[in-house]
Coordinates of C-alpha atoms in Angstrom, one line a residue:
M1035 CA -18.1 -13.0 -53.8
N1036 CA -19.8 -16.4 -53.4
S1037 CA -23.4 -16.8 -52.1
K1038 CA -22.3 -18.0 -48.7
N1039 CA -20.1 -14.8 -48.2
R1040 CA -23.0 -12.6 -49.4
F1041 CA -25.3 -14.2 -46.8
F1042 CA -22.8 -13.4 -44.0
L1043 CA -22.3 -9.9 -45.4
F1044 CA -26.1 -9.3 -45.1
L1045 CA -26.1 -10.4 -41.5
M1046 CA -23.0 -8.3 -40.7
L1047 CA -24.6 -5.1 -42.2
F1048 CA -27.8 -5.8 -40.2
W1049 CA -26.1 -6.1 -36.9
G1050 CA -23.7 -3.3 -37.7
I1051 CA -26.5 -0.8 -37.6
S1052 CA -27.3 -1.5 -34.0
A1053 CA -23.7 -1.7 -33.0
S1054 CA -22.9 1.7 -34.5
A1055 CA -25.7 3.3 -32.4
Q1056 CA -23.8 2.4 -29.2
S1057 CA -21.0 4.4 -27.6
I1058 CA -17.8 3.3 -29.2
G1059 CA -15.4 3.2 -26.3
I1060 CA -12.2 4.9 -25.2
I1061 CA -8.5 4.9 -26.2
R1062 CA -5.6 5.8 -23.9
T1063 CA -1.9 5.7 -23.6
D1064 CA 0.1 4.5 -20.6
R1065 CA 1.1 8.1 -19.6
Q1066 CA 0.2 11.7 -20.5
Q1067 CA 3.7 12.9 -21.4
Y1068 CA 6.6 11.2 -23.2
I1069 CA 10.2 12.1 -23.9
D1070 CA 12.3 11.5 -27.0
G1071 CA 13.1 7.8 -27.5
Q1072 CA 10.5 6.3 -25.2
N1073 CA 7.9 3.7 -26.1
A1074 CA 4.2 4.3 -25.8
A1075 CA 1.6 1.7 -25.0
L1076 CA -1.6 2.2 -27.0
L1077 CA -4.7 0.8 -25.2
I1078 CA -8.2 0.5 -26.7
S1079 CA -11.4 -0.4 -24.7
L1080 CA -14.6 -0.8 -26.7
A1081 CA -18.3 -1.1 -25.8
P1082 CA -20.0 -4.5 -25.8
L1083 CA -21.3 -5.9 -29.1
H1084 CA -24.0 -8.3 -30.0
E1085 CA -22.8 -11.9 -29.3
S1086 CA -22.7 -12.7 -33.0
L1087 CA -20.3 -9.9 -33.8
E1088 CA -16.7 -9.1 -33.1
Y1089 CA -14.5 -6.0 -33.5
H1090 CA -11.9 -5.3 -36.1
V1091 CA -9.6 -2.4 -35.5
E1092 CA -7.3 -0.5 -37.8
S1093 CA -4.9 2.1 -36.4
V1094 CA -2.8 4.9 -37.8
V1095 CA -0.2 7.0 -35.9
G1096 CA 0.5 10.2 -37.8
S1097 CA 0.6 8.9 -41.4
Q1098 CA 1.9 5.4 -40.6
S1099 CA -0.2 2.3 -40.1
Q1100 CA 0.2 1.1 -36.5
R1101 CA -0.6 -2.5 -35.8
V1102 CA -2.8 -3.3 -32.7
I1103 CA -3.5 -6.8 -31.4
Q1104 CA -6.6 -8.0 -29.8
L1105 CA -6.3 -8.9 -26.0
S1106 CA -9.9 -9.8 -25.3
D1107 CA -13.3 -9.4 -27.0
R1108 CA -13.3 -5.7 -26.4
E1109 CA -9.6 -4.9 -25.6
F1110 CA -6.8 -4.1 -28.1
A1111 CA -3.3 -2.9 -27.6
G1112 CA -0.2 -1.8 -29.5
V1113 CA 3.2 -0.3 -28.8
L1114 CA 4.6 2.7 -30.6
K1115 CA 8.4 2.5 -30.4
S1116 CA 11.1 5.2 -30.3
L1117 CA 9.0 8.3 -30.1
Q1118 CA 10.3 11.5 -31.6
V1119 CA 9.8 15.1 -30.3
G1120 CA 6.5 16.6 -31.3
T1121 CA 2.8 15.8 -31.3
V1122 CA 1.4 12.9 -33.2
L1123 CA -2.2 11.9 -33.7
W1124 CA -3.3 8.3 -33.1
T1125 CA -6.4 7.5 -35.0
V1126 CA -8.3 4.2 -34.5
H1127 CA -11.0 3.1 -37.0
V1128 CA -13.4 0.6 -35.4
Y1129 CA -15.4 -1.9 -37.4
S1130 CA -17.8 -4.8 -36.5
Q1131 CA -17.9 -8.1 -38.4
N1132 CA -19.6 -11.4 -38.1
K1133 CA -17.6 -13.8 -35.9
V1134 CA -18.4 -17.0 -37.9
F1135 CA -17.8 -15.4 -41.3
A1136 CA -14.6 -13.7 -40.2
E1137 CA -13.1 -16.9 -38.8
S1138 CA -14.1 -18.8 -42.0
V1139 CA -12.3 -16.2 -44.2
R1140 CA -9.2 -16.1 -42.0
S1141 CA -9.0 -19.9 -42.1
Q1142 CA -9.1 -19.8 -45.9
I1143 CA -6.4 -17.1 -45.9
V1144 CA -4.2 -19.3 -43.7
I1145 CA -4.6 -22.2 -46.1
V1146 CA -3.7 -20.0 -49.1
D1147 CA -0.6 -18.7 -47.2
K1148 CA 0.6 -22.2 -46.5
E1149 CA 0.1 -23.1 -50.2
I1150 CA 2.0 -20.0 -51.3
V1151 CA 4.9 -20.9 -48.9
K1152 CA 5.0 -24.5 -50.3
L1153 CA 5.0 -23.3 -53.9
K1154 CA 7.8 -20.7 -53.2
E1155 CA 9.9 -23.5 -51.7
L1156 CA 9.4 -25.7 -54.8
K1157 CA 10.2 -22.7 -57.1
S1158 CA 13.4 -22.0 -55.3
I1159 CA 14.8 -25.5 -56.2
E1160 CA 13.2 -25.8 -59.7
T1161 CA 15.7 -25.8 -62.6
D1162 CA 13.2 -26.2 -65.5
P1163 CA 12.2 -22.7 -66.7
D1164 CA 8.8 -23.8 -67.9
K1165 CA 8.0 -25.5 -64.6
A1166 CA 9.3 -22.4 -62.7
A1167 CA 7.0 -20.2 -64.8
S1168 CA 4.1 -22.4 -64.0
L1169 CA 4.9 -22.2 -60.3
T1170 CA 5.1 -18.4 -60.5
L1171 CA 1.7 -18.2 -62.1
A1172 CA 0.3 -20.5 -59.5
I1173 CA 1.7 -18.2 -56.8
Q1174 CA 0.2 -15.2 -58.4
N1175 CA -3.2 -16.8 -58.6
L1176 CA -3.0 -17.7 -55.0
G1177 CA -2.0 -14.2 -54.2
Q1178 CA -5.1 -12.9 -56.0
K1179 CA -7.2 -15.4 -54.2
K1180 CA -5.9 -14.1 -50.8
A1181 CA -6.6 -10.5 -51.9
D1182 CA -10.1 -11.5 -52.9
L1183 CA -10.7 -13.1 -49.5
K1184 CA -9.4 -10.0 -47.7
S1185 CA -11.7 -7.9 -49.9
D1186 CA -14.7 -10.1 -49.0
L1187 CA -13.9 -9.7 -45.3
A1188 CA -13.4 -5.9 -45.6
L1189 CA -16.7 -5.5 -47.5
S1190 CA -18.5 -7.5 -44.8
R1191 CA -17.5 -5.0 -42.1
S1192 CA -19.6 -2.1 -40.8
S1193 CA -18.0 1.0 -39.5
V1194 CA -18.7 1.6 -35.8
G1195 CA -16.8 4.9 -35.5
T1196 CA -13.4 6.5 -35.1
L1197 CA -11.4 7.4 -32.0
T1198 CA -8.4 9.8 -31.8
K1199 CA -5.8 10.6 -29.2
S1200 CA -2.9 13.1 -29.3
I1201 CA 0.5 11.9 -28.1
N1202 CA 2.9 14.6 -26.8
V1203 CA 6.6 13.9 -26.9
A1204 CA 9.1 16.3 -25.3
A1205 CA 12.9 16.5 -25.5
S1206 CA 13.1 15.9 -21.8
L1207 CA 10.8 15.7 -18.7
K1208 CA 10.3 18.9 -16.7
S1209 CA 12.5 18.9 -13.6
R1210 CA 10.6 17.9 -10.5
K1211 CA 10.3 20.4 -7.7
V1212 CA 11.3 18.5 -4.5
M1213 CA 9.5 20.0 -1.6
T1214 CA 10.9 17.7 1.2
E1215 CA 13.1 14.7 1.5
A1216 CA 11.5 11.9 -0.5
L1217 CA 13.4 9.1 1.2
I1218 CA 14.3 9.0 4.9
L1219 CA 16.5 6.3 6.5
S1220 CA 16.7 6.0 10.3
T1221 CA 17.5 3.6 13.1
E1222 CA 16.4 3.4 16.7
R1223 CA 19.9 3.9 18.1
V1224 CA 21.8 7.1 18.9
A1225 CA 24.3 7.9 16.2
D1226 CA 23.2 4.7 14.4
T1227 CA 25.5 2.6 16.6
F1228 CA 24.7 -1.0 17.5
D1229 CA 26.5 -3.5 19.7
A1230 CA 27.6 -6.7 18.0
G1231 CA 24.9 -9.3 18.7
D1232 CA 22.1 -6.7 18.5
L1233 CA 19.3 -6.9 16.0
L1234 CA 20.0 -4.1 13.5
K1235 CA 16.8 -2.4 12.3
V1236 CA 16.6 0.3 9.6
D1237 CA 13.4 2.1 9.0
I1238 CA 12.8 3.4 5.4
D1239 CA 10.1 6.1 5.1
I1240 CA 8.9 7.5 1.8
D1241 CA 7.3 11.0 1.6
P1242 CA 5.2 11.1 -1.6
L1243 CA 5.1 14.9 -1.5
G1244 CA 8.9 15.0 -1.5
T1245 CA 9.1 13.2 -4.8
G1246 CA 7.8 16.3 -6.7
I1247 CA 5.7 14.0 -8.8
S1248 CA 2.0 14.9 -9.1
E1249 CA 0.8 11.5 -10.3
E1250 CA 0.1 8.9 -7.6
Q1251 CA 3.1 6.5 -7.5
E1252 CA 3.6 2.8 -6.8
F1253 CA 6.9 2.8 -4.9
D1254 CA 9.5 0.1 -4.5
I1255 CA 12.9 0.0 -2.7
V1256 CA 16.2 -1.5 -3.8
A1257 CA 18.5 -1.9 -0.8
N1258 CA 22.2 -2.8 -0.1
F1259 CA 24.1 -3.5 3.1
N1260 CA 27.8 -2.9 2.8
A1261 CA 27.5 -3.2 -1.0
Q1262 CA 25.6 -6.5 -0.8
S1263 CA 22.1 -6.7 -2.2
V1264 CA 19.6 -7.2 0.6
F1265 CA 15.8 -7.4 0.9
A1266 CA 13.8 -4.6 2.5
V1267 CA 10.3 -5.7 3.8
K1268 CA 7.4 -3.5 2.7
T1269 CA 5.2 -2.8 5.7
S1270 CA 2.9 -0.2 4.1
E1271 CA 2.6 1.8 0.9
V1272 CA 5.2 4.3 2.1
K1273 CA 7.2 2.3 4.7
Y1274 CA 9.9 -0.5 4.4
K1275 CA 12.2 -2.0 7.0
Y1276 CA 15.4 -3.9 7.0
E1277 CA 16.6 -6.2 9.8
R1278 CA 19.8 -8.0 10.3
Q1279 CA 21.2 -10.0 13.3
T1280 CA 24.7 -8.6 13.9
S1281 CA 27.7 -10.6 15.2
I1282 CA 31.3 -10.0 16.3
S1283 CA 32.4 -10.4 12.6
D1284 CA 30.3 -7.3 11.7
I1285 CA 32.3 -4.9 14.0
G1286 CA 33.2 -1.8 12.1
T1287 CA 31.5 0.9 10.0
K1288 CA 29.0 -0.4 7.5
S1289 CA 26.9 1.4 4.9
F1290 CA 23.2 0.9 4.3
T1291 CA 21.9 2.2 1.0
A1292 CA 18.3 2.4 -0.3
S1293 CA 17.2 3.5 -3.7
L1294 CA 13.6 4.7 -4.2
Y1295 CA 11.8 4.0 -7.5
G1296 CA 8.3 5.1 -8.5
T1297 CA 5.9 3.9 -11.2
D1298 CA 2.8 5.8 -12.3
K1299 CA 0.1 3.9 -10.4
A1300 CA -2.8 4.5 -12.9
A1301 CA -0.6 3.8 -15.9
V1302 CA 0.8 0.5 -14.6
S1303 CA -2.6 -0.6 -13.4
S1304 CA -4.1 -0.2 -16.9
L1305 CA -1.1 -2.0 -18.4
R1306 CA -1.4 -4.9 -16.0
V1307 CA -5.1 -5.3 -16.8
A1308 CA -4.2 -5.4 -20.5
I1309 CA -1.4 -8.0 -19.9
K1310 CA -3.8 -10.1 -17.8
N1311 CA -6.5 -9.9 -20.6
G1312 CA -3.9 -10.8 -23.2
G1313 CA -2.7 -13.7 -21.1
T1314 CA -6.2 -15.1 -20.7
R1315 CA -6.9 -14.8 -24.4
K1316 CA -3.6 -16.6 -25.2
I1317 CA -4.6 -19.5 -23.0
E1318 CA -8.0 -19.6 -24.7
K1319 CA -6.3 -19.7 -28.1
E1320 CA -3.9 -22.5 -27.0
I1321 CA -6.9 -24.6 -25.8
A1322 CA -8.7 -23.9 -29.1
K1323 CA -5.6 -24.9 -31.0
E1324 CA -5.3 -28.2 -29.2
S1325 CA -8.9 -29.1 -29.9
A1326 CA -9.0 -27.9 -33.5
L1327 CA -9.7 -30.7 -36.1
S1328 CA -8.3 -29.0 -39.1
S1329 CA -4.7 -27.9 -39.7
A1330 CA -6.0 -24.5 -41.1
H1331 CA -7.7 -23.7 -37.8
R1332 CA -4.6 -24.8 -35.8
A1333 CA -2.5 -22.5 -37.9
L1334 CA -5.0 -19.7 -37.5
Y1335 CA -4.9 -20.1 -33.7
Q1336 CA -1.1 -20.3 -33.7
A1337 CA -0.9 -17.0 -35.6
D1338 CA -3.1 -15.4 -32.9
I1339 CA -0.8 -16.9 -30.2
D1340 CA 2.3 -15.5 -31.9
D1341 CA 0.6 -12.0 -32.1
L1342 CA -0.3 -12.2 -28.4
N1343 CA 3.3 -13.2 -27.4
L1344 CA 4.6 -10.2 -29.3
I1345 CA 2.3 -7.7 -27.8
L1346 CA 2.6 -9.1 -24.2
D1347 CA 6.4 -8.8 -24.5
L1348 CA 6.1 -5.3 -25.7
L1349 CA 3.7 -4.3 -23.0
H1350 CA 5.9 -5.8 -20.4
D1351 CA 8.8 -3.7 -21.6
V1352 CA 6.6 -0.6 -21.3
V1353 CA 5.8 -1.5 -17.7
V1354 CA 9.5 -1.9 -16.9
N1355 CA 10.3 1.5 -18.5
L1356 CA 7.6 3.2 -16.5
R1357 CA 9.7 2.7 -13.4
Q1358 CA 11.8 5.7 -12.7
H1359 CA 14.6 6.4 -10.1
I1360 CA 13.6 9.1 -7.6
S1361 CA 16.2 9.1 -4.8
T1362 CA 19.1 7.2 -3.2
K1363 CA 20.2 7.6 0.4
T1364 CA 23.0 6.1 2.4
I1365 CA 23.6 6.0 6.2
A1366 CA 26.7 4.8 8.0
I1367 CA 26.1 2.3 10.7
S1368 CA 28.6 1.6 13.4
I1369 CA 28.8 -1.9 14.9
V1370 CA 30.9 -1.9 18.0
A1371 CA 32.1 -4.5 20.5
P1372 CA 29.3 -5.1 23.1
P1373 CA 29.8 -3.7 26.6
P1374 CA 30.5 -6.2 29.4
V1375 CA 26.9 -5.9 30.6
V1376 CA 24.1 -5.8 28.0
I1377 CA 20.9 -3.9 29.1
V1378 CA 17.9 -4.2 26.7
G1379 CA 15.3 -1.5 27.3
Q1380 CA 17.4 1.5 28.2
S1381 CA 14.5 4.0 27.8
L1382 CA 11.3 3.2 29.7
E1383 CA 8.0 4.9 30.5
V1384 CA 5.8 4.1 33.5
T1385 CA 2.6 5.6 34.8
E1386 CA 2.4 6.4 38.5
G1387 CA 0.0 4.1 40.2
D1388 CA -0.2 1.6 37.3
T1389 CA -0.6 -2.0 38.6
V1390 CA 1.2 -3.3 35.5
S1391 CA 5.0 -2.9 35.6
T1392 CA 7.4 -2.1 32.8
S1393 CA 10.7 -3.9 32.6
Y1394 CA 14.2 -4.2 31.2
S1395 CA 16.6 -7.1 30.9
V1396 CA 20.3 -7.6 32.0
R1397 CA 22.9 -10.1 30.9
L1398 CA 26.6 -10.4 30.5
S1399 CA 28.2 -10.2 27.0
S1400 CA 30.9 -12.8 27.8
E1401 CA 31.6 -15.5 30.3
P1402 CA 33.1 -14.1 33.6
T1403 CA 36.0 -15.3 35.5
G1404 CA 33.8 -15.7 38.6
T1405 CA 30.5 -14.7 40.1
V1406 CA 29.4 -11.2 39.1
T1407 CA 27.0 -9.1 41.1
I1408 CA 25.1 -6.3 39.3
S1409 CA 23.5 -3.7 41.6
A1410 CA 20.6 -1.6 40.3
L1411 CA 19.6 1.7 42.1
A1412 CA 16.7 4.0 41.3
A1413 CA 17.5 7.7 41.7
L1414 CA 14.0 8.4 43.1
S1415 CA 12.8 6.6 46.2
D1416 CA 9.3 6.4 44.6
V1417 CA 10.6 3.9 42.0
Q1418 CA 10.3 0.2 43.0
L1419 CA 12.5 -2.5 41.4
S1420 CA 11.7 -6.2 41.6
L1421 CA 12.4 -9.5 40.0
D1422 CA 8.8 -10.8 40.2
G1423 CA 6.8 -7.7 39.2
L1424 CA 5.0 -7.7 42.6
S1425 CA 6.8 -6.3 45.6
G1426 CA 9.6 -3.8 45.1
T1427 CA 12.4 -1.7 46.6
Q1428 CA 14.5 1.2 45.4
S1429 CA 17.5 -1.2 44.7
L1430 CA 18.2 -4.8 44.0
T1431 CA 21.0 -7.1 42.9
L1432 CA 21.5 -9.7 40.2
N1433 CA 24.0 -12.5 40.2
F1434 CA 25.7 -14.0 37.2
D1435 CA 28.2 -16.9 36.9
Q1436 CA 29.7 -19.2 34.3
Q1437 CA 26.4 -21.1 33.9
N1438 CA 23.9 -18.2 33.5
W1439 CA 26.0 -15.3 32.3
N1440 CA 24.2 -15.1 28.9
A1441 CA 20.7 -15.6 30.3
N1442 CA 18.5 -12.4 30.5
Q1443 CA 17.4 -11.5 34.0
V1444 CA 14.4 -9.2 34.0
V1445 CA 14.0 -6.2 36.3
H1446 CA 10.4 -5.0 36.8
V1447 CA 9.8 -1.3 37.4
K1448 CA 6.8 0.2 39.2
V1449 CA 6.0 3.6 40.7
P1450 CA 3.1 3.5 43.3
D1451 CA 0.8 6.5 43.5
N1452 CA 2.1 9.0 46.0
L1453 CA -1.2 10.9 46.1
V1454 CA 0.7 14.1 45.1
V1455 CA 0.3 15.9 41.8
D1456 CA 4.0 16.2 40.8
G1457 CA 3.5 16.0 37.0
E1458 CA 5.8 14.2 34.6
R1459 CA 9.2 13.3 35.9
N1460 CA 12.4 12.0 34.3
T1461 CA 14.8 9.9 36.4
T1462 CA 17.4 7.1 36.0
I1463 CA 18.3 3.7 37.2
T1464 CA 22.0 3.2 37.5
H1465 CA 24.1 0.0 37.6
T1466 CA 27.4 -1.1 39.2
A1467 CA 29.3 -4.4 38.9
S1468 CA 31.5 -6.3 41.3
G1469 CA 33.4 -9.6 41.0
G1470 CA 34.2 -11.8 38.0
G1471 CA 36.6 -9.3 36.5
L1472 CA 34.0 -6.6 36.0
S1473 CA 34.6 -4.5 39.2
G1474 CA 34.8 -0.8 38.3
Q1475 CA 33.5 -1.2 34.8
T1476 CA 31.2 1.6 33.5
L1477 CA 27.7 0.1 32.9
P1478 CA 24.7 1.5 31.0
S1479 CA 21.9 3.2 32.9
V1480 CA 18.2 3.1 32.2
A1481 CA 16.3 6.4 31.5
L1482 CA 12.8 6.3 33.1
K1483 CA 10.0 8.7 32.4
I1484 CA 7.2 8.8 35.0
S1485 CA 3.8 10.0 33.9
E1486 CA 1.4 11.4 36.5
S1487 CA -1.6 9.2 37.4
M1488 CA -4.7 11.2 36.7
P1489 CA -7.7 9.8 38.7
K1490 CA -11.0 10.4 36.9
I1491 CA -14.0 12.2 38.3
V1492 CA -16.4 9.6 39.6
C1493 CA -19.5 9.1 37.4
L1494 CA -21.6 6.4 35.9
S1495 CA -20.5 5.2 32.4
S1496 CA -24.1 4.7 31.1
L1497 CA -27.7 5.4 32.0
P1498 CA -31.1 3.8 31.2
P1499 CA -32.6 4.9 27.9
I1500 CA -34.7 8.1 27.8
W1501 CA -37.9 7.8 25.7
G1502 CA -39.3 11.0 24.4
P1503 CA -39.5 14.6 25.8
Y1504 CA -41.6 13.5 28.8
D1505 CA -39.0 11.0 30.1
G1506 CA -35.9 11.8 32.1
G1507 CA -33.2 10.4 34.4
Y1508 CA -30.4 11.2 36.8
Y1509 CA -26.9 10.2 37.8
E1510 CA -24.4 11.1 40.5
V1511 CA -21.0 12.7 40.5
S1512 CA -18.2 12.9 43.1
L1513 CA -14.4 13.4 43.3
P1514 CA -11.9 10.5 43.6
H1515 CA -9.8 12.2 46.2
E1516 CA -9.8 15.2 48.5
P1517 CA -9.0 18.5 46.7
S1518 CA -6.5 21.1 48.0
G1519 CA -9.3 23.8 47.6
P1520 CA -12.6 24.4 45.9
V1521 CA -13.2 22.5 42.7
T1522 CA -15.9 23.1 40.1
V1523 CA -16.9 20.2 37.9
Q1524 CA -18.4 21.3 34.5
I1525 CA -20.9 19.1 32.7
D1526 CA -21.2 19.4 28.9
S1527 CA -23.9 17.6 26.9
S1528 CA -23.7 16.4 23.2
G1529 CA -27.5 16.8 22.9
W1530 CA -28.8 20.3 22.4
D1531 CA -32.2 19.7 23.9
F1532 CA -31.1 18.2 27.2
I1533 CA -31.8 20.2 30.3
L1534 CA -29.4 19.5 33.3
N1535 CA -30.5 20.5 36.8
N1536 CA -33.3 22.8 35.5
G1537 CA -30.9 24.9 33.5
A1538 CA -31.2 26.2 29.9
P1539 CA -31.4 23.6 27.1
G1540 CA -28.0 22.6 25.8
W1541 CA -26.1 24.7 28.4
G1542 CA -24.9 21.9 30.6
A1543 CA -24.4 22.3 34.4
S1544 CA -21.8 22.7 37.1
L1545 CA -21.2 21.1 40.5
D1546 CA -19.1 22.5 43.4
F1547 CA -16.9 20.5 45.7
D1548 CA -14.3 21.2 48.4
E1549 CA -12.5 19.5 51.3
T1550 CA -15.7 18.8 53.1
N1551 CA -18.0 17.3 50.5
W1552 CA -15.7 15.8 47.7
Y1553 CA -16.7 12.3 48.5
I1554 CA -20.5 13.0 48.7
P1555 CA -22.2 12.2 45.4
Q1556 CA -24.2 15.1 43.8
A1557 CA -27.1 14.4 41.5
V1558 CA -27.4 15.5 37.9
Y1559 CA -31.0 15.5 36.8
I1560 CA -31.8 15.2 33.1
S1561 CA -34.9 16.3 31.2
V1562 CA -35.6 17.0 27.5
Y1563 CA -36.8 20.4 26.2
D1564 CA -39.0 19.5 23.2
G1565 CA -37.7 16.1 21.9
W1566 CA -36.5 17.3 18.4
M1567 CA -33.2 15.5 18.8
G1568 CA -32.6 12.4 16.7
E1569 CA -32.5 8.9 18.0
G1570 CA -29.1 7.8 19.2
F1571 CA -26.5 7.7 21.9
Y1572 CA -25.5 11.0 23.6
T1573 CA -22.7 11.8 26.0
F1574 CA -22.4 13.9 29.1
T1575 CA -18.8 14.9 29.9
Q1576 CA -17.7 15.8 33.4
W1577 CA -14.4 17.8 33.6
S1578 CA -12.5 20.3 35.8
D1579 CA -9.8 22.9 35.4
D1580 CA -8.0 21.2 38.2
P1581 CA -5.3 19.2 36.6
S1582 CA -5.4 16.5 39.3
Y1583 CA -8.7 15.2 38.0
G1584 CA -9.3 13.5 34.8
S1585 CA -12.6 13.8 32.9
C1586 CA -15.3 11.1 32.8
E1587 CA -18.2 10.5 30.4
T1588 CA -21.7 9.2 30.9
E1589 CA -23.6 7.9 27.9
V1590 CA -27.4 7.7 27.4
F1591 CA -29.6 6.4 24.6
Y1592 CA -32.4 8.8 23.6
S1593 CA -35.3 8.2 21.3
P1594 CA -38.1 10.7 20.5
Y1595 CA -40.5 7.8 19.8

């Protein structure tokens, strides 16, 4: 060993003492369980070193040496191919070495390798036995020089520690216990039937529990429409959708197929980080190679780049193989000729008394022979139909001709408050056609669900702040309409120290109304028992067992300070 190498060896041993005192790091594989024939990604993450040092890692799987390649300053990876059934032990020996010295030795080794290759090429074409013997001797001397350089580098290293991991390989994976359907396909149409010209929508829902896989998965969908590959849009971690504008040429029964695939989320995340780190290191090596002045350094960097290309390809293959098929489902979709009159919005909901209307649209599916009149009639007289969303009647008419037959005409639907509590109601709006060759045709109807308007008990939404136990306040409560009999309004408080109308702390209060006083406000007086409540907003809720009155809330800010 020359004096320069001895000097670096001294520095390496010095820094190796402090490095070995640190926590070494962790090793892991891309998954916990493997099956016969699979590949395993071996990932090593090590603790930080002094800036003058770098890691050197030697790896053994079972009794065989396993090469690992550096992805970053503290990250290494390898891929173990074609696993066999059983348990193997992966052992990693971690060393530290001086960066400058290690690079100097590696550069010298690269120069020796190039000289050996050159001499071997000369020997292969040499016909003179004496010259061939001389070349053989020169090659042997260079081989010894290379071995000496490797020995110098090995002697300069300090052991940081050893890490181990068991790798379990089974003959086959345990069967998954499917609890529910993992993949659900559905459309918004009855019997999955669409009229030609409609926008076909398929909802794809994934139930993670239904997969029978305990590890969190990263899901993806492969979809086909009528045996043609199509793209399903991901809308959330467990939802996809497929949309297609149908046409007359689509009439018939079509199939939509979705295949669900899953990838172990934790495993693929670790691998992607490793691939990203390796890619970053590759770019750094390529930049260093371009700026290197000596051919030896350029060759050294190219060797590192070749190693990184190898491990990145192997890691990518492992990522691909992590993806496993879970389920495939198919639904049959019927696309039929459109009816003569197209109604969009055949199921509506409206709230009684709501000032904002709901609506549906009407158009013809083909050009008529003359003027067509569509008559709409609501089954309930309470329902008002209009074209402007303002005034309304129980019925109206729409006119179509050769110019406007394919233009949507919008029908607005309202239900004024009849001041009667009649609950939720379901009714219909029917349609008939006359003229233009459509007289007597059966037209779609619109289903209408009417929700009961629920007037709220009248109260203030907020009060002035209450400061401390000696402060207080009040607000007033009344009913929005005359009751059919006596009504008791209960008042609950979210603050346990509030006293309402001189009652017990936290017990709330009640107010009585009937046909004679429902419109007269009754006061609710607030005081505080001892002020131990925390600072913040508190709510008083007014409610009644009478279903014709909705609850209302009053908020107050309280501070004990």
